[in-house]
Coordinates of C-alpha atoms and ligand atoms in Angstrom, one line a residue:
M1 CA -81.8 -187.4 223.1
T2 CA -84.1 -185.4 225.6
R3 CA -87.7 -185.8 224.6
R4 CA -89.1 -182.8 223.0
R5 CA -91.6 -180.6 224.9
I6 CA -94.7 -178.8 223.2
L7 CA -96.7 -176.7 224.9
V8 CA -100.5 -176.2 223.5
T9 CA -102.0 -173.2 224.9
E10 CA -105.5 -173.7 223.7
S11 CA -108.0 -176.5 222.6
L12 CA -106.4 -178.5 219.7
G13 CA -108.2 -181.5 217.8
P14 CA -107.8 -184.6 219.5
K15 CA -106.2 -186.3 216.7
G16 CA -103.5 -183.4 216.3
L17 CA -102.9 -183.8 220.1
E18 CA -102.5 -187.7 219.8
Y19 CA -100.1 -187.4 217.0
L20 CA -98.1 -185.2 219.0
R21 CA -98.3 -187.3 222.1
E22 CA -97.0 -190.1 220.2
R23 CA -94.0 -188.3 219.3
A24 CA -93.2 -185.7 222.3
E25 CA -94.1 -184.6 225.6
V26 CA -97.0 -182.6 225.5
D27 CA -98.5 -180.1 227.9
A28 CA -101.7 -179.2 226.7
Y29 CA -104.3 -176.6 228.1
D30 CA -108.1 -176.0 227.1
L31 CA -107.3 -172.2 227.6
L32 CA -104.0 -171.4 229.3
P33 CA -104.5 -167.9 231.2
P34 CA -102.3 -165.7 228.8
E35 CA -100.6 -164.2 232.1
Q36 CA -99.1 -167.5 232.4
L37 CA -97.3 -167.7 229.1
P38 CA -94.4 -165.9 229.5
E39 CA -93.1 -168.0 232.4
L40 CA -93.8 -171.3 230.5
M41 CA -92.5 -170.5 227.1
G42 CA -88.7 -171.0 227.6
H43 CA -89.3 -174.3 228.5
Y44 CA -90.8 -175.7 225.3
D45 CA -89.2 -176.7 222.2
A46 CA -92.7 -175.6 220.4
V47 CA -95.6 -173.6 221.5
I48 CA -99.0 -174.0 219.8
I49 CA -101.6 -171.0 220.0
R50 CA -105.0 -170.2 218.5
S51 CA -106.6 -166.8 218.8
A52 CA -106.8 -166.2 222.5
H53 CA -103.0 -165.6 222.7
R54 CA -100.5 -163.0 221.0
L55 CA -96.7 -164.2 220.5
T56 CA -95.0 -160.7 221.0
R57 CA -91.4 -159.9 220.4
E58 CA -91.2 -159.9 224.1
L59 CA -92.4 -163.3 224.5
L60 CA -90.1 -164.8 221.5
A61 CA -86.8 -162.9 222.7
N62 CA -84.4 -165.0 224.8
K63 CA -85.9 -168.2 224.1
P64 CA -82.9 -170.5 223.1
R65 CA -84.9 -173.8 223.5
L66 CA -87.9 -172.7 221.4
K67 CA -87.5 -173.7 217.7
V68 CA -91.3 -173.5 216.3
V69 CA -94.5 -171.5 217.2
A70 CA -97.7 -172.7 215.4
R71 CA -100.9 -171.0 215.0
A72 CA -103.5 -173.8 215.1
G73 CA -105.5 -172.1 212.2
A74 CA -105.2 -169.6 209.3
G75 CA -104.6 -166.1 210.5
V76 CA -101.1 -165.7 211.8
D77 CA -101.8 -161.8 212.8
N78 CA -101.3 -162.7 216.5
V79 CA -97.5 -163.7 216.3
D80 CA -94.9 -161.1 215.6
L81 CA -93.5 -162.8 212.4
E82 CA -90.5 -160.4 212.2
A83 CA -89.4 -161.2 215.4
A84 CA -89.8 -164.9 215.1
T85 CA -87.9 -164.6 212.0
E86 CA -85.2 -162.5 213.2
F87 CA -84.8 -165.1 216.4
G88 CA -84.7 -168.3 213.8
I89 CA -88.1 -169.5 215.1
A90 CA -90.2 -171.3 212.6
V91 CA -93.7 -170.1 212.4
I92 CA -96.3 -172.9 211.4
N93 CA -100.3 -172.5 210.6
A94 CA -102.8 -174.7 209.0
P95 CA -103.6 -172.9 205.9
G96 CA -107.2 -174.0 204.4
A97 CA -107.6 -176.5 207.0
N98 CA -110.9 -174.5 208.4
A99 CA -111.6 -172.7 205.2
I100 CA -114.8 -175.0 204.7
A101 CA -116.2 -174.0 208.4
A102 CA -115.3 -170.4 208.0
A103 CA -117.3 -170.3 204.7
E104 CA -120.3 -172.3 206.0
H105 CA -120.3 -169.8 209.1
T106 CA -120.6 -166.9 206.7
F107 CA -123.6 -168.4 205.1
A108 CA -125.0 -169.2 208.7
L109 CA -124.8 -165.7 209.5
M110 CA -126.0 -164.3 206.3
L111 CA -129.0 -166.6 206.6
A112 CA -129.5 -165.7 210.1
T113 CA -129.8 -162.1 209.2
M114 CA -131.8 -162.3 206.1
R115 CA -134.1 -164.7 207.8
N116 CA -134.1 -163.0 211.1
V117 CA -133.3 -166.2 212.9
P118 CA -131.9 -165.1 216.1
S119 CA -134.6 -162.5 216.9
G120 CA -137.4 -165.2 215.7
N121 CA -135.8 -167.6 218.0
D122 CA -136.3 -165.3 221.2
H123 CA -139.7 -164.0 220.1
V124 CA -141.0 -167.4 220.2
R125 CA -139.2 -168.5 223.3
Q126 CA -140.8 -165.4 225.0
G127 CA -144.3 -166.3 224.2
G128 CA -144.7 -164.2 220.9
W129 CA -146.2 -165.5 217.4
D130 CA -145.8 -162.1 215.4
R131 CA -145.0 -163.8 211.8
A132 CA -145.2 -160.4 210.0
A133 CA -142.5 -158.6 212.2
F134 CA -139.9 -161.2 210.8
L135 CA -140.7 -160.8 207.2
G136 CA -137.1 -162.1 205.7
R137 CA -135.2 -161.9 202.5
E138 CA -133.9 -164.4 200.1
L139 CA -130.3 -165.0 199.0
Y140 CA -131.3 -166.4 195.8
E141 CA -130.1 -164.0 192.8
K142 CA -128.6 -161.6 195.4
R143 CA -125.3 -159.9 194.1
L144 CA -122.5 -161.2 196.2
G145 CA -119.4 -159.3 196.6
I146 CA -116.5 -161.0 198.0
I147 CA -113.3 -159.1 199.1
G148 CA -110.5 -161.6 199.1
L149 CA -110.9 -164.7 197.0
G150 CA -108.3 -167.0 198.8
R151 CA -109.1 -170.1 200.6
V152 CA -112.2 -169.2 202.4
G153 CA -113.5 -166.7 199.7
R154 CA -113.6 -169.4 197.2
Q155 CA -115.4 -171.9 199.4
V156 CA -117.8 -168.8 199.9
A157 CA -118.2 -168.3 196.2
R158 CA -118.8 -172.3 195.7
I159 CA -121.4 -172.3 198.3
A160 CA -123.1 -169.2 196.7
H161 CA -123.5 -170.4 193.4
G162 CA -125.9 -173.3 195.0
F163 CA -128.0 -170.3 196.1
R164 CA -128.0 -169.0 192.4
M165 CA -126.2 -165.8 193.5
P166 CA -124.1 -163.9 191.0
V167 CA -120.6 -163.6 192.7
A168 CA -118.1 -161.2 192.1
A169 CA -114.8 -160.8 193.9
F170 CA -111.9 -157.8 194.5
D171 CA -108.5 -159.6 195.0
P172 CA -105.6 -157.4 193.3
F173 CA -103.1 -160.3 194.0
L174 CA -104.9 -162.9 192.0
A175 CA -104.5 -163.9 188.2
T176 CA -107.7 -163.6 186.2
E177 CA -107.5 -167.1 185.3
I178 CA -108.3 -167.6 189.2
F179 CA -111.6 -165.7 189.0
R180 CA -112.5 -167.6 186.0
A181 CA -111.8 -171.0 187.2
H182 CA -114.3 -170.1 190.5
D183 CA -116.7 -168.8 188.1
V184 CA -116.4 -165.4 189.8
E185 CA -116.6 -162.2 188.0
E186 CA -113.3 -159.9 188.8
F187 CA -113.6 -156.4 190.0
T188 CA -110.3 -154.5 189.7
T189 CA -111.2 -151.7 192.0
L190 CA -112.6 -152.2 195.5
D191 CA -115.0 -149.2 195.2
D192 CA -116.7 -150.6 192.0
L193 CA -117.5 -154.0 193.7
L194 CA -118.9 -152.1 196.7
R195 CA -121.2 -150.2 194.4
W196 CA -122.2 -153.5 193.1
A197 CA -122.7 -155.8 196.0
E198 CA -126.1 -156.3 197.5
I199 CA -124.3 -158.5 200.0
L200 CA -120.6 -158.0 201.0
T201 CA -118.4 -160.6 202.6
I202 CA -114.8 -159.9 203.3
H203 CA -112.2 -162.6 203.5
T204 CA -109.0 -161.0 203.7
P205 CA -106.0 -161.5 206.2
K206 CA -106.0 -158.5 208.9
S207 CA -103.8 -156.5 206.6
G208 CA -106.8 -156.4 203.8
P209 CA -108.5 -153.2 203.0
K210 CA -110.0 -151.1 206.2
L211 CA -113.9 -150.6 205.3
G212 CA -114.7 -147.3 207.1
L213 CA -117.6 -144.9 206.6
R214 CA -116.5 -144.0 203.1
E215 CA -116.3 -147.3 201.8
L216 CA -119.5 -149.0 203.5
S217 CA -121.6 -145.7 202.4
L218 CA -120.9 -147.0 198.6
L219 CA -122.8 -150.2 198.9
P220 CA -126.6 -150.1 197.6
V221 CA -129.1 -148.9 199.9
G222 CA -130.0 -152.1 202.3
A223 CA -127.1 -154.0 201.4
V224 CA -126.2 -156.9 204.0
V225 CA -122.3 -156.9 205.5
M226 CA -120.5 -160.0 206.7
N227 CA -117.3 -160.4 208.7
V228 CA -115.9 -163.8 209.3
A229 CA -112.4 -162.8 208.9
R230 CA -110.6 -160.3 211.1
G231 CA -111.8 -157.7 213.4
G232 CA -110.9 -154.3 212.6
L233 CA -111.1 -154.8 208.7
I234 CA -114.6 -153.3 208.9
D235 CA -114.9 -150.0 211.2
E236 CA -117.5 -151.1 213.9
E237 CA -118.5 -147.5 214.9
A238 CA -119.2 -146.9 211.1
L239 CA -121.1 -149.9 210.5
A240 CA -123.0 -149.4 213.5
H241 CA -124.0 -145.8 212.4
L242 CA -125.2 -147.1 209.0
L243 CA -127.3 -149.9 210.6
E244 CA -129.0 -147.4 212.8
T245 CA -129.8 -145.0 210.0
G246 CA -131.2 -148.2 207.7
R247 CA -128.5 -147.2 205.0
I248 CA -127.1 -151.0 205.7
H249 CA -129.9 -153.5 206.5
A250 CA -128.0 -156.0 208.3
A251 CA -124.5 -157.4 209.4
G252 CA -123.1 -161.1 210.6
V253 CA -120.1 -160.5 212.6
D254 CA -117.8 -163.2 213.9
V255 CA -114.6 -161.3 214.6
F256 CA -114.1 -158.1 216.6
S257 CA -111.4 -155.5 217.1
H258 CA -111.3 -156.6 220.9
E259 CA -112.3 -159.8 221.5
P260 CA -114.3 -160.7 223.5
P261 CA -116.1 -157.3 222.6
Q262 CA -117.0 -154.5 225.1
R263 CA -120.3 -154.4 226.4
E264 CA -120.7 -150.8 225.1
S265 CA -119.5 -152.0 221.8
P266 CA -121.5 -150.0 219.1
L267 CA -122.1 -153.2 217.1
L268 CA -123.7 -154.9 220.1
R269 CA -126.3 -152.2 220.2
A270 CA -126.9 -151.7 216.6
P271 CA -130.0 -153.3 215.1
H272 CA -130.2 -156.2 212.9
V273 CA -126.5 -157.5 213.7
V274 CA -126.1 -161.1 214.6
V275 CA -122.9 -161.9 216.3
T276 CA -120.9 -165.0 217.4
P277 CA -117.7 -165.3 219.4
H278 CA -115.2 -165.9 216.8
L279 CA -116.6 -169.5 215.7
G280 CA -115.7 -169.3 212.2
G281 CA -113.2 -172.1 212.3
S282 CA -114.8 -173.9 215.3
T283 CA -116.5 -177.0 213.9
H284 CA -115.6 -180.8 214.8
E285 CA -114.1 -181.3 211.2
A286 CA -111.9 -178.5 211.0
M287 CA -110.7 -179.2 214.6
V288 CA -109.5 -182.6 213.2
E289 CA -107.9 -181.0 210.0
V290 CA -106.5 -177.8 211.7
G291 CA -105.1 -180.3 214.5
L292 CA -103.3 -182.8 212.5
M293 CA -102.1 -180.0 210.0
T294 CA -100.4 -178.1 212.7
A295 CA -99.0 -181.3 214.7
R296 CA -97.4 -182.7 211.7
G297 CA -95.7 -179.3 210.6
V298 CA -94.7 -178.5 214.2
L299 CA -92.7 -182.0 214.3
Q300 CA -91.3 -181.6 210.7
A301 CA -90.1 -178.3 211.6
L302 CA -88.5 -179.8 215.0
E303 CA -86.8 -182.4 213.0
N304 CA -85.3 -179.7 210.7
Q305 CA -87.3 -180.6 207.8
T306 CA -89.4 -177.7 205.8
P307 CA -93.1 -178.3 206.0
S308 CA -95.4 -177.1 203.8
N309 CA -97.2 -174.7 206.2
L310 CA -93.9 -173.0 207.4
V311 CA -94.8 -169.2 207.2
N312 CA -91.7 -167.4 207.5
V313 CA -89.7 -169.3 204.5
P314 CA -90.1 -169.4 201.0
I315 CA -91.3 -172.9 200.3
P316 CA -90.4 -174.5 197.2
D317 CA -93.2 -176.1 195.4
L318 CA -91.7 -179.6 195.4
P319 CA -93.0 -182.8 196.4
D320 CA -91.7 -183.8 199.7
E321 CA -89.3 -186.4 199.0
D322 CA -87.5 -184.0 196.4
L323 CA -87.6 -181.2 199.0
K324 CA -86.2 -183.6 201.5
A325 CA -83.4 -184.5 199.3
L326 CA -82.5 -180.9 198.2
D327 CA -82.6 -180.0 202.2
R328 CA -79.9 -182.6 202.8
A329 CA -77.7 -181.6 199.7
M330 CA -77.9 -177.8 200.7
R331 CA -77.0 -178.7 204.4
I332 CA -74.0 -180.9 203.4
L333 CA -72.9 -178.4 200.7
G334 CA -72.9 -175.2 203.2
R335 CA -71.1 -177.3 205.8
V336 CA -68.5 -179.0 203.4
F337 CA -67.8 -175.5 201.6
S338 CA -67.6 -173.8 205.1
R339 CA -64.9 -176.1 206.4
L340 CA -62.9 -176.2 203.3
N341 CA -63.1 -172.5 203.2
P342 CA -62.7 -171.0 206.7
K343 CA -61.7 -167.8 205.5
V344 CA -64.0 -165.5 203.6
H345 CA -63.1 -163.9 200.3
G346 CA -65.5 -161.4 199.0
P347 CA -69.0 -162.8 198.0
L348 CA -70.1 -166.5 197.4
V349 CA -71.7 -167.6 194.6
L350 CA -74.2 -170.3 194.5
S351 CA -74.4 -171.8 191.1
V352 CA -77.7 -173.5 190.2
G353 CA -78.1 -176.3 187.7
S354 CA -80.7 -175.7 185.1
S355 CA -83.2 -178.3 185.9
L356 CA -83.9 -176.8 189.2
S357 CA -86.9 -174.6 188.4
S358 CA -86.0 -170.5 189.4
S359 CA -88.9 -170.7 191.8
V360 CA -86.8 -172.7 194.1
I361 CA -84.0 -170.2 194.2
P362 CA -85.3 -168.0 197.2
W363 CA -85.3 -170.8 199.2
L364 CA -81.9 -172.1 198.0
R365 CA -80.3 -169.1 198.7
Q366 CA -81.5 -169.1 202.2
A367 CA -80.5 -172.8 202.7
A368 CA -76.9 -172.4 201.5
L369 CA -76.5 -169.1 203.8
A370 CA -77.8 -171.0 206.8
A371 CA -75.9 -174.1 206.3
F372 CA -72.8 -172.0 205.7
L373 CA -73.3 -169.7 208.5
D374 CA -74.7 -172.1 211.0
D375 CA -71.2 -174.2 210.7
R376 CA -69.2 -171.0 212.1
L377 CA -71.3 -169.2 214.4
D378 CA -72.3 -169.9 217.8
E379 CA -75.9 -168.3 217.2
R380 CA -78.8 -170.3 215.7
V381 CA -78.8 -169.7 212.1
N382 CA -81.4 -171.6 209.9
T383 CA -83.0 -171.0 206.7
I384 CA -85.5 -168.5 208.7
N385 CA -83.1 -166.0 209.8
A386 CA -80.2 -166.8 207.4
L387 CA -80.6 -163.5 205.1
L388 CA -80.8 -161.4 208.3
V389 CA -77.6 -163.0 209.7
A390 CA -75.6 -162.7 206.3
E391 CA -76.4 -158.8 206.4
Q392 CA -75.1 -158.7 210.0
Q393 CA -71.8 -160.7 209.1
G394 CA -71.5 -158.5 205.8
L395 CA -71.6 -161.9 203.7
T396 CA -73.1 -161.5 200.2
L397 CA -74.6 -164.1 197.8
L398 CA -74.6 -164.1 194.4
V399 CA -77.0 -166.5 192.6
E400 CA -75.8 -167.9 189.1
E401 CA -78.2 -170.2 187.0
S402 CA -76.0 -172.0 185.1
P403 CA -76.8 -173.2 182.1
L404 CA -73.7 -175.7 181.9
R405 CA -74.8 -177.7 184.7
T406 CA -77.6 -179.5 183.2
T407 CA -78.4 -181.7 186.2
A408 CA -80.2 -180.8 189.5
S409 CA -76.7 -179.5 190.9
I410 CA -75.8 -176.9 193.3
A411 CA -72.3 -175.5 193.8
L412 CA -70.8 -173.0 196.0
R413 CA -67.5 -171.1 195.5
W414 CA -66.1 -167.7 196.2
E415 CA -66.3 -165.3 193.3
G416 CA -63.3 -165.5 191.2
R417 CA -61.8 -168.4 192.9
P418 CA -63.0 -171.9 191.0
E419 CA -60.4 -173.6 193.1
S420 CA -62.5 -173.2 196.2
E421 CA -65.8 -174.8 194.5
V422 CA -67.6 -177.6 195.9
A423 CA -70.5 -179.2 194.2
F424 CA -73.2 -181.6 194.5
S425 CA -76.0 -183.1 192.2
I426 CA -79.4 -184.5 193.3
E427 CA -80.1 -187.8 191.5
P428 CA -83.6 -188.7 190.6
Q429 CA -83.7 -191.2 193.6
G430 CA -82.8 -188.4 196.2
Q431 CA -79.2 -189.4 196.4
V432 CA -77.0 -186.5 196.9
V433 CA -73.7 -187.0 195.0
L434 CA -70.4 -185.3 195.1
R435 CA -69.5 -183.5 192.1
T436 CA -66.6 -181.2 192.8
L437 CA -64.4 -180.6 196.0
A438 CA -62.1 -177.6 196.4
G439 CA -62.4 -177.2 192.5
I440 CA -61.3 -181.2 191.8
P441 CA -64.0 -183.1 190.0
M442 CA -65.2 -186.3 192.0
E443 CA -68.1 -188.6 191.7
M444 CA -69.4 -190.3 194.8
P445 CA -72.7 -190.4 196.8
W446 CA -72.0 -188.5 199.8
P447 CA -72.1 -190.6 203.2
E448 CA -73.7 -190.2 206.3
I449 CA -70.4 -190.1 207.7
A450 CA -67.2 -189.0 205.4
L451 CA -64.0 -188.3 206.5
V452 CA -62.2 -186.0 204.0
T453 CA -58.4 -184.9 203.8
R454 CA -56.7 -182.4 201.7
H455 CA -53.2 -183.6 200.9
H456 CA -50.3 -183.9 198.6
D457 CA -50.6 -186.4 195.6
A458 CA -47.7 -188.7 196.6
P459 CA -47.1 -192.3 197.2
G460 CA -47.9 -193.8 200.5
V461 CA -50.5 -191.2 201.6
V462 CA -53.4 -193.5 201.0
G463 CA -52.0 -196.3 202.7
R464 CA -50.8 -194.2 205.7
V465 CA -54.5 -192.9 206.1
G466 CA -55.8 -196.4 206.0
T467 CA -53.4 -197.7 208.8
V468 CA -54.3 -194.9 211.1
V469 CA -58.1 -195.3 210.4
G470 CA -57.5 -198.9 211.2
Q471 CA -55.8 -198.2 214.2
Y472 CA -58.8 -196.7 215.6
D473 CA -61.0 -199.7 214.8
V474 CA -63.0 -197.7 212.5
N475 CA -64.3 -199.5 209.3
I476 CA -63.9 -197.7 205.8
G477 CA -66.5 -198.5 203.4
Q478 CA -65.6 -196.6 200.4
L479 CA -62.6 -194.6 199.5
H480 CA -62.6 -191.9 196.3
L481 CA -59.6 -189.7 195.3
G482 CA -59.5 -186.7 193.4
R483 CA -56.3 -184.3 192.2
R484 CA -55.7 -181.3 190.3
S485 CA -52.8 -182.9 188.5
A486 CA -50.3 -185.3 189.3
G487 CA -48.2 -184.8 192.2
D488 CA -50.4 -181.6 192.9
E489 CA -52.9 -180.9 195.6
A490 CA -55.2 -183.8 196.2
V491 CA -58.3 -185.1 198.0
M492 CA -59.6 -188.0 199.4
V493 CA -63.1 -188.9 200.8
L494 CA -63.5 -192.0 202.7
T495 CA -67.1 -193.5 203.7
L496 CA -66.9 -194.6 207.5
D497 CA -69.0 -196.9 209.3
A498 CA -68.5 -194.8 212.8
L499 CA -68.0 -191.1 213.5
P500 CA -64.0 -190.9 213.6
P501 CA -63.1 -189.5 217.3
E502 CA -61.1 -186.2 217.6
E503 CA -57.6 -188.2 218.4
L504 CA -58.0 -189.8 214.9
L505 CA -58.3 -186.6 213.3
S506 CA -55.2 -185.3 214.9
A507 CA -53.2 -188.4 214.3
L508 CA -53.9 -188.3 210.8
A509 CA -53.0 -184.6 210.4
A510 CA -49.5 -185.2 211.7
Q511 CA -48.8 -187.9 208.8
P512 CA -46.4 -186.5 206.4
G513 CA -48.1 -185.1 203.0
I514 CA -51.5 -184.7 205.1
G515 CA -52.6 -180.9 204.7
S516 CA -56.0 -180.9 206.6
V517 CA -58.7 -183.4 207.7
Y518 CA -62.4 -182.9 208.2
R519 CA -65.0 -185.0 209.5
F520 CA -68.8 -184.9 208.4
S521 CA -72.0 -186.5 209.7
D522 CA -75.6 -186.2 208.7
A523 CA -76.5 -186.6 212.7
Ligands
NAD1 N1 -113.5 -166.4 211.8 C1 -112.7 -167.5 211.8 O1 -112.7 -168.4 212.6 C2 -111.9 -167.6 210.8 C3 -111.5 -169.0 210.0 C4 -110.6 -169.1 209.1 C5 -110.2 -167.8 208.4 N2 -110.3 -166.6 209.1 C6 -109.8 -165.5 208.7 O2 -110.2 -165.4 207.3 C7 -109.4 -164.9 206.6 C8 -109.1 -165.4 205.3 O3 -108.3 -166.8 205.4 P1 -108.0 -167.3 204.1 O4 -107.6 -168.8 204.7 O5 -109.2 -167.5 202.9 O6 -106.7 -166.6 203.7 P2 -106.1 -166.6 202.4 O7 -104.6 -166.4 202.4 O8 -106.0 -168.0 201.8 O9 -106.9 -165.7 201.4 C9 -106.4 -164.4 201.6 C10 -106.9 -163.7 200.2 O10 -107.0 -162.2 200.5 C11 -106.5 -161.5 199.6 N3 -106.0 -160.3 199.7 C12 -105.1 -159.9 200.6 N4 -104.9 -158.5 201.0 C13 -105.9 -158.1 199.9 C14 -106.4 -156.7 199.6 N5 -105.8 -155.6 200.3 N6 -107.6 -156.5 199.1 C15 -108.2 -157.7 198.6 N7 -107.7 -158.8 198.5 C16 -106.6 -159.3 199.4 C17 -105.2 -162.6 198.9 O11 -104.9 -162.2 197.9 C18 -106.0 -163.9 199.3 O12 -106.4 -164.5 198.1 C19 -108.0 -164.3 207.3 O13 -108.0 -163.2 207.9 C20 -108.2 -165.8 208.3 O14 -107.4 -165.2 209.4 C21 -111.2 -166.4 210.4
3PG2 O1 -107.5 -167.7 211.6 C1 -108.3 -168.6 212.1 O2 -108.1 -169.9 211.6 C2 -109.4 -168.4 212.6 O3 -109.3 -167.1 213.3 C3 -109.9 -169.3 213.7 O4 -109.5 -168.9 215.1 P1 -109.5 -170.2 216.4 O5 -108.5 -171.0 216.2 O6 -109.3 -168.9 217.8 O7 -110.7 -170.9 216.3

């Protein structure tokens, strides 16, 4: 197998790079000039970026080799997620891995503005000693308003409690328990939070609320504003204007609507602003965490596993081992069902046993469609683009949560055609067990290599199958039989020790009584 090739366009933590290099061929740059990216993208299985590059639809299109793109960091706003999903490209990020770094940087900026650190520093270096000119303000007991109580927002709240700051937040997507758990007062409207906060800090994705002149004017006179989230969340002109008038006392800004900001950016001219060049996530510690989380996720995705940091697929909240077993079961189910049912008959029904939690269903739906469609289409179909491809193919999948199936079982059938059903169960040790084949009850652990026949239940068939397989020097490990009724349609599943060649399948299909022959392999 050709070794996987991974492109790293911007500096990645050394441990992450090492992890990648042990497992793949890696070309890593401290900063790849963005204009070189279009030419390189198509030659790699995975591309890892940070904030200096944008992965647009144009860059992602027509890249048959490219399976995974990763944002080594939190915000994926520089990746066209819709396009990646459409092209079946997995998108990975490193959620939370730099949250402590970003929260601490928020306080670095907060303290720097409140205590005039940068201007005091410049003053002394220029020979000054005017202590009165740099009278500061304390964080102690100042009301801190957080917009977005996610991974970074919660770390900010934790640190703020140490400064004895009353903390409140606005985050309409979170349950009240989360606010309580972090000892943060919940505000249900943004305007109320703005009226309350003496220090305001925003920690939402780029899609979060935009703070313009109206919103910023709601803050108490002399408020302080922080943006360590994303440029554009706070209107730079409006903030600069309110700083000029003294309505807002100071601001700490790490992110800009254009990075780097243009020299004439109003914020760079406004008073009492401390700026940094997008340093929120840039600590040695965060680089290690982000690098490793990204590297692991990329390799898992390249190995067709489902990493928990996959952005464009709903990830079931299951332990890794359970997810792995379920993933294998879904691949086998979709493929076996597709082979035994080449013709489409109306909607597909995915029947899910009651011991599988409902939260897994969105993923099961995508995984079932992906395995079924990938088996029959030339294009790349995976859990990422399965829903889109199914829609294009006019294929509908209904999900039925079956109380009759008490185990962790999954089954596919055409609606109204029980004789088409294929079902598997996943046992506690992760074993995938065949339960139904073509509507016929079975019970056998599904092997890595399987040969399946649909045949007529008649004397001699099993013997003939054994003889033919033996003639091709392929060893049979196990043999399981099932039938609708005596003398009726029957199925046979052989566990083989080697992949049977095409000629073996043709030789079997030519035997009297044998209808169809299929081979399956995990590889
Ligand atoms: N400056 C840096 O270097 C740096 C480092 C890390 C993260 N970030 C950025 O910080 C931000 C927060 O990161 P995170 O890891 O905490 O993300 P997160 O997804 O864990 O948290 C974001 C929170 O914002 C909330 N939210 C979304 N839309 C909202 C809205 N309209 N109003 C209020 N709340 C809303 C979500 O419910 C969520 O709780 C992101 O933009 C991320 O890209 C920047
Ligand atoms: O989203 C993030 O993680 C931060 O913005 C960090 O960006 P960076 O990787 O370019 O430092």
